[in-house]
Amino acid sequence: MKAYVFPGQGAQFIGMGKDLYENSELAKSLFEKANEILGFRITDIMFEGTAEELKETKVTQPAVFLHSVILAKTLEDFKPEMVAGHSLGEFSALVANGVLSFEDGLKLVSQRALAMQKACEIKPSTMAAVLNLEDKIVEDICASIDGVVVAANYNCPGQLVISGEYKAVELACEKMKEAGAKRALILPVGGGFHSPMMEPAREELAAAIEATTFSTPICPVYQNVTATAVSDANEIKKNLIIQLTAPVKWTQSVKQMIADGATLFTEVGPGKVLAGLIGKIDREAATANA
C-alpha cells in the first residue's frame, strides 16, 4: 500500500517551491491564490527571502503547507492509500486525502500559526530534544518535575522532544542527562508546542476548525493524537483540535501504518526529515521523496 507523509515546521528552506512555480501552470495558479488568501506575497519570502523572514511562525507554517500540498497536486500518479503528517503536516495530509479544500486548509494553517504565536507570547515556553533515552524514562522524569513539561514528539526510538514551561524544561534536561541521555538540548523554537502551554491557541483554533467543512476522506489518515487510521470526518475534526496540546505520536503512527500494510512511504514536501525518521523506526521500510 502507498503511504504519503507530510513534514512539519522546521523542514523549510529558502527557494522552496520555486521550481514548482516556474514549471507548472497549476502550481503557479495555486501559489498566486495563496498570496491572495494570506494578504501578502508569501512566494517572495519562500523563493527569495531571508532565513529570518522564513523562520517567522506566521510564514513558516503556511510555506511548508503550500510546498507539500502543491507538490502533491502536481504529482502525476498521486493515489494515496494512507496518509499522515507530522504536526503541521497533518493539515497537508488532510488536503491531500480530500478532507479539506486547498483554501480551507491554508486558512486554518494561517490561523493556527497566528494563534500559536500569540500563545507563545503569553508565557515563555520551549522544547528540547532528548536522545538515547527510553520513552518511559523521559515520561517519568517529566512527571516528576514541578511545573509544566511533557513528552511532545515521539519522533523515532531514542529521539523524543519534550515541551513546556522554560524552567521546567531546563530542569528536566538536567535530569535526563543524569539518567543517561546522550543529549538533552533546548531547541531554537518559538514556544512549547504540543503541550498544555498551547491551550490558548487550541481554544482559538477550535472555533475556526468547527466552522470549517470536513469531507469524507478518500483514504485513512493516521492522526498524531491517536496513531491509528481515522476515516470519519467528525472524528478527524475532533482529533485535529486536540492536536495542539497533545503529543505527536509519530513513531507509533508509522509502526501502525506498517502493521496495516504500508509498503512504500513517500515524503511530500520540503526536506527529507520524515524519510530519515521512518528508516530509524523500521530499517526494512521503503522510503522515497516526491
Coordinates of C-alpha atoms in Angstrom, one line a residue:
M1 CA 0.0 0.0 0.0
K2 CA 1.2 3.5 -0.8
A3 CA 1.6 5.8 2.2
Y4 CA 2.2 9.5 1.8
V5 CA 3.7 11.5 4.6
F6 CA 3.9 15.3 5.0
P7 CA 6.6 17.2 7.0
G8 CA 6.0 19.9 9.6
Q9 CA 7.7 23.1 10.8
G10 CA 11.5 23.0 10.6
A11 CA 11.6 21.5 7.1
Q12 CA 11.6 24.9 5.3
F13 CA 14.4 26.3 3.2
I14 CA 14.9 29.4 1.0
G15 CA 13.9 28.6 -2.6
M16 CA 11.3 26.0 -1.6
G17 CA 8.6 25.6 -4.2
K18 CA 10.3 27.9 -6.8
D19 CA 10.8 25.1 -9.3
L20 CA 7.2 24.1 -9.0
Y21 CA 6.1 27.7 -9.6
E22 CA 8.3 28.1 -12.7
N23 CA 7.5 24.7 -14.3
S24 CA 3.8 24.1 -13.6
E25 CA 0.8 26.4 -14.5
L26 CA -1.3 24.6 -11.9
A27 CA 1.3 25.2 -9.2
K28 CA 1.7 28.9 -10.2
S29 CA -2.1 29.5 -10.0
L30 CA -2.2 27.8 -6.6
F31 CA 0.7 29.9 -5.2
E32 CA -0.9 33.1 -6.5
K33 CA -4.2 32.1 -4.9
A34 CA -2.3 31.6 -1.7
N35 CA -0.8 35.1 -1.9
E36 CA -4.4 36.4 -2.2
I37 CA -5.8 34.4 0.7
L38 CA -2.9 35.3 3.0
G39 CA -2.9 39.0 2.1
F40 CA 0.9 39.1 1.5
R41 CA 3.2 37.6 -1.1
I42 CA 4.5 34.5 0.7
T43 CA 6.0 33.3 -2.5
D44 CA 8.5 36.3 -2.4
I45 CA 9.7 35.1 1.0
M46 CA 9.7 31.4 0.1
F47 CA 11.7 31.9 -3.1
E48 CA 14.0 34.8 -2.3
G49 CA 13.5 35.9 1.3
T50 CA 16.0 35.7 4.2
A51 CA 16.2 32.7 6.6
E52 CA 15.0 35.1 9.4
E53 CA 11.8 36.0 7.4
L54 CA 11.1 32.4 6.6
K55 CA 11.5 31.4 10.2
E56 CA 8.6 33.5 11.5
T57 CA 5.8 31.2 12.5
K58 CA 3.2 33.1 10.5
V59 CA 5.3 32.5 7.4
T60 CA 6.9 29.1 8.1
Q61 CA 3.7 27.1 8.7
P62 CA 1.8 28.2 5.5
A63 CA 5.1 27.9 3.5
V64 CA 5.7 24.3 4.4
F65 CA 2.0 23.5 3.9
L66 CA 1.9 25.2 0.5
H67 CA 5.1 23.4 -0.7
S68 CA 3.7 20.0 0.4
V69 CA 0.1 20.4 -0.9
I70 CA 1.0 22.0 -4.3
L71 CA 3.7 19.3 -4.8
A72 CA 1.1 16.6 -4.1
K73 CA -1.4 18.2 -6.6
T74 CA 1.2 18.3 -9.4
L75 CA 2.3 14.6 -9.0
E76 CA 1.1 12.5 -11.9
D77 CA 0.4 9.3 -10.1
F78 CA -0.8 10.6 -6.7
K79 CA -3.1 7.9 -5.4
P80 CA -2.7 7.7 -1.7
E81 CA -4.0 4.6 0.2
M82 CA -3.0 6.1 3.6
V83 CA -1.6 9.4 4.7
A84 CA 0.0 11.0 7.8
G85 CA 1.6 14.3 8.6
H86 CA 3.9 15.4 11.4
S87 CA 2.3 18.1 13.5
L88 CA 1.6 20.9 10.9
G89 CA 1.9 18.3 8.2
E90 CA -1.4 16.7 9.3
F91 CA -3.1 19.7 7.6
S92 CA -1.3 19.0 4.4
A93 CA -2.3 15.3 4.7
L94 CA -5.9 16.3 5.1
V95 CA -5.9 18.4 1.9
A96 CA -4.1 15.5 0.1
N97 CA -6.8 13.0 1.1
G98 CA -9.8 15.2 0.3
V99 CA -10.9 16.1 3.8
L100 CA -10.1 19.8 3.5
S101 CA -10.1 22.1 0.4
F102 CA -6.9 23.9 -0.5
E103 CA -8.4 27.2 0.5
D104 CA -9.8 26.0 3.8
G105 CA -6.6 24.1 4.7
L106 CA -4.5 27.2 4.1
K107 CA -6.8 29.5 6.1
L108 CA -6.7 27.0 9.0
V109 CA -2.9 26.8 8.9
S110 CA -2.5 30.5 8.8
Q111 CA -4.9 30.9 11.8
R112 CA -3.0 28.1 13.6
A113 CA 0.3 29.9 13.1
L114 CA -1.0 33.2 14.4
A115 CA -2.8 31.5 17.4
M116 CA 0.4 29.6 18.3
Q117 CA 2.5 32.8 18.0
K118 CA 0.1 34.6 20.5
A119 CA 0.2 31.6 22.9
C120 CA 4.0 31.8 22.9
E121 CA 3.9 35.4 23.9
I122 CA 1.5 34.8 26.9
K123 CA 4.1 32.8 28.8
P124 CA 7.7 31.8 27.9
S125 CA 7.9 28.2 26.9
T126 CA 10.2 26.0 24.9
M127 CA 11.1 22.5 23.6
A128 CA 14.1 20.2 24.0
A129 CA 15.4 17.2 22.1
V130 CA 16.3 14.2 24.2
L131 CA 18.5 11.5 22.6
N132 CA 19.1 7.8 23.6
L133 CA 16.7 7.6 26.5
E134 CA 13.7 5.2 26.7
D135 CA 10.3 6.8 26.3
K136 CA 9.1 5.6 29.7
I137 CA 12.1 7.2 31.5
V138 CA 11.5 10.5 29.7
E139 CA 7.8 10.4 30.6
D140 CA 8.6 9.6 34.3
I141 CA 11.2 12.4 34.6
C142 CA 8.7 14.9 33.1
A143 CA 6.0 13.7 35.6
S144 CA 8.4 14.3 38.5
I145 CA 9.2 17.9 37.6
D146 CA 7.3 20.7 39.4
G147 CA 5.9 22.7 36.6
V148 CA 4.6 22.0 33.0
V149 CA 6.8 19.7 31.0
V150 CA 5.6 16.8 28.8
A151 CA 6.7 14.4 26.1
A152 CA 5.6 16.3 22.9
N153 CA 7.1 14.5 19.9
Y154 CA 7.7 10.7 19.7
N155 CA 9.9 11.1 16.6
C156 CA 11.7 7.7 16.5
P157 CA 13.1 5.3 19.1
G158 CA 15.6 7.1 21.1
Q159 CA 14.6 10.6 19.9
L160 CA 11.9 12.4 21.9
V161 CA 11.1 16.1 22.2
I162 CA 9.8 17.5 25.4
S163 CA 7.9 20.7 25.8
G164 CA 6.6 23.1 28.4
E165 CA 7.5 26.0 30.7
Y166 CA 11.1 27.2 30.2
K167 CA 12.3 26.5 33.7
A168 CA 10.6 23.1 33.9
V169 CA 12.1 22.0 30.5
E170 CA 15.6 23.2 31.6
L171 CA 15.3 21.2 34.9
A172 CA 14.0 18.1 33.0
C173 CA 17.0 18.3 30.6
E174 CA 19.4 18.2 33.6
K175 CA 17.6 15.1 35.0
M176 CA 17.6 13.4 31.6
K177 CA 21.4 13.8 31.3
E178 CA 21.8 12.4 34.8
A179 CA 19.6 9.4 33.8
G180 CA 21.9 8.7 30.9
A181 CA 20.6 10.7 27.9
K182 CA 23.2 11.2 25.2
R183 CA 21.9 14.7 24.7
A184 CA 19.2 16.9 26.1
L185 CA 19.2 20.2 24.1
I186 CA 16.9 23.2 24.2
L187 CA 15.7 23.8 20.7
P188 CA 15.6 27.1 18.8
V189 CA 11.7 27.2 18.6
G190 CA 9.2 29.9 19.4
G191 CA 7.5 28.1 22.2
G192 CA 6.3 24.9 23.9
F193 CA 4.3 23.3 21.1
H194 CA 2.2 20.2 21.7
S195 CA 2.0 20.9 25.5
P196 CA -0.6 22.5 27.8
M197 CA 1.2 25.8 27.1
M198 CA -0.7 25.8 23.8
E199 CA -4.2 25.8 25.4
P200 CA -5.0 29.5 24.4
A201 CA -4.1 28.6 20.8
R202 CA -6.2 25.4 20.9
E203 CA -9.3 27.4 22.1
E204 CA -8.8 29.9 19.3
L205 CA -8.2 27.3 16.6
A206 CA -11.1 25.1 17.8
A207 CA -13.6 27.7 16.8
A208 CA -12.1 28.0 13.3
I209 CA -12.0 24.2 12.8
E210 CA -15.6 23.8 14.0
A211 CA -16.7 26.4 11.4
T212 CA -14.9 24.6 8.5
T213 CA -16.3 21.9 6.3
F214 CA -14.6 18.5 6.7
S215 CA -15.4 16.0 3.9
T216 CA -15.1 12.2 4.0
P217 CA -11.5 11.2 3.1
I218 CA -10.5 9.2 0.1
C219 CA -8.2 7.2 2.3
P220 CA -7.5 6.9 6.1
V221 CA -5.3 9.5 7.9
Y222 CA -3.1 8.3 10.7
Q223 CA -3.5 11.2 13.1
N224 CA -0.9 12.4 15.5
V225 CA -3.2 12.2 18.5
T226 CA -4.4 8.6 18.1
A227 CA -1.6 7.0 15.9
T228 CA -4.4 5.0 14.3
A229 CA -6.3 5.1 10.9
V230 CA -9.2 7.5 11.0
S231 CA -11.8 7.9 8.2
D232 CA -14.7 9.6 10.0
A233 CA -14.8 13.4 9.2
N234 CA -16.1 14.3 12.7
E235 CA -13.5 12.2 14.4
I236 CA -10.8 13.8 12.3
K237 CA -12.0 17.2 13.3
K238 CA -12.1 16.4 17.0
N239 CA -8.5 15.0 16.9
L240 CA -7.2 18.0 15.0
I241 CA -8.4 20.3 17.7
I242 CA -6.8 18.2 20.4
Q243 CA -3.5 18.1 18.4
L244 CA -2.1 21.4 19.5
T245 CA -1.9 20.4 23.2
A246 CA -1.3 16.7 22.7
P247 CA 1.9 14.8 21.8
V248 CA 2.8 13.9 18.2
K249 CA 2.8 10.1 18.2
W250 CA 5.0 9.7 15.0
T251 CA 6.8 6.5 16.0
Q252 CA 3.5 4.9 16.9
S253 CA 1.8 6.1 13.7
V254 CA 4.5 4.7 11.4
K255 CA 4.5 1.4 13.2
Q256 CA 0.7 1.2 12.8
M257 CA 0.9 2.1 9.1
I258 CA 3.4 -0.7 8.5
A259 CA 1.2 -3.1 10.5
D260 CA -1.8 -2.1 8.3
G261 CA 0.1 -2.8 5.1
A262 CA 2.2 0.2 4.1
T263 CA 4.9 -0.9 1.6
L264 CA 6.3 2.4 0.5
F265 CA 6.4 5.8 2.3
T266 CA 6.7 8.8 0.1
E267 CA 7.6 12.1 1.7
V268 CA 5.8 15.1 0.0
G269 CA 7.2 18.5 0.8
P270 CA 10.5 20.2 1.8
G271 CA 13.4 18.2 3.2
K272 CA 13.9 14.6 4.0
V273 CA 13.3 14.6 7.7
L274 CA 10.4 12.1 7.8
A275 CA 12.1 9.6 5.5
G276 CA 15.0 9.6 7.9
L277 CA 12.8 9.0 10.9
I278 CA 10.9 6.2 9.2
G279 CA 14.2 4.5 8.4
K280 CA 15.1 4.6 12.1
I281 CA 11.6 3.4 13.2
D282 CA 11.8 0.4 10.8
R283 CA 15.0 -0.4 8.9
E284 CA 13.1 -2.5 6.4
A285 CA 10.7 0.3 5.5
A286 CA 11.0 1.6 1.9
T287 CA 11.0 5.4 1.6
A288 CA 11.1 7.9 -1.2
N289 CA 10.9 11.6 -1.7
A290 CA 8.4 13.1 -4.2

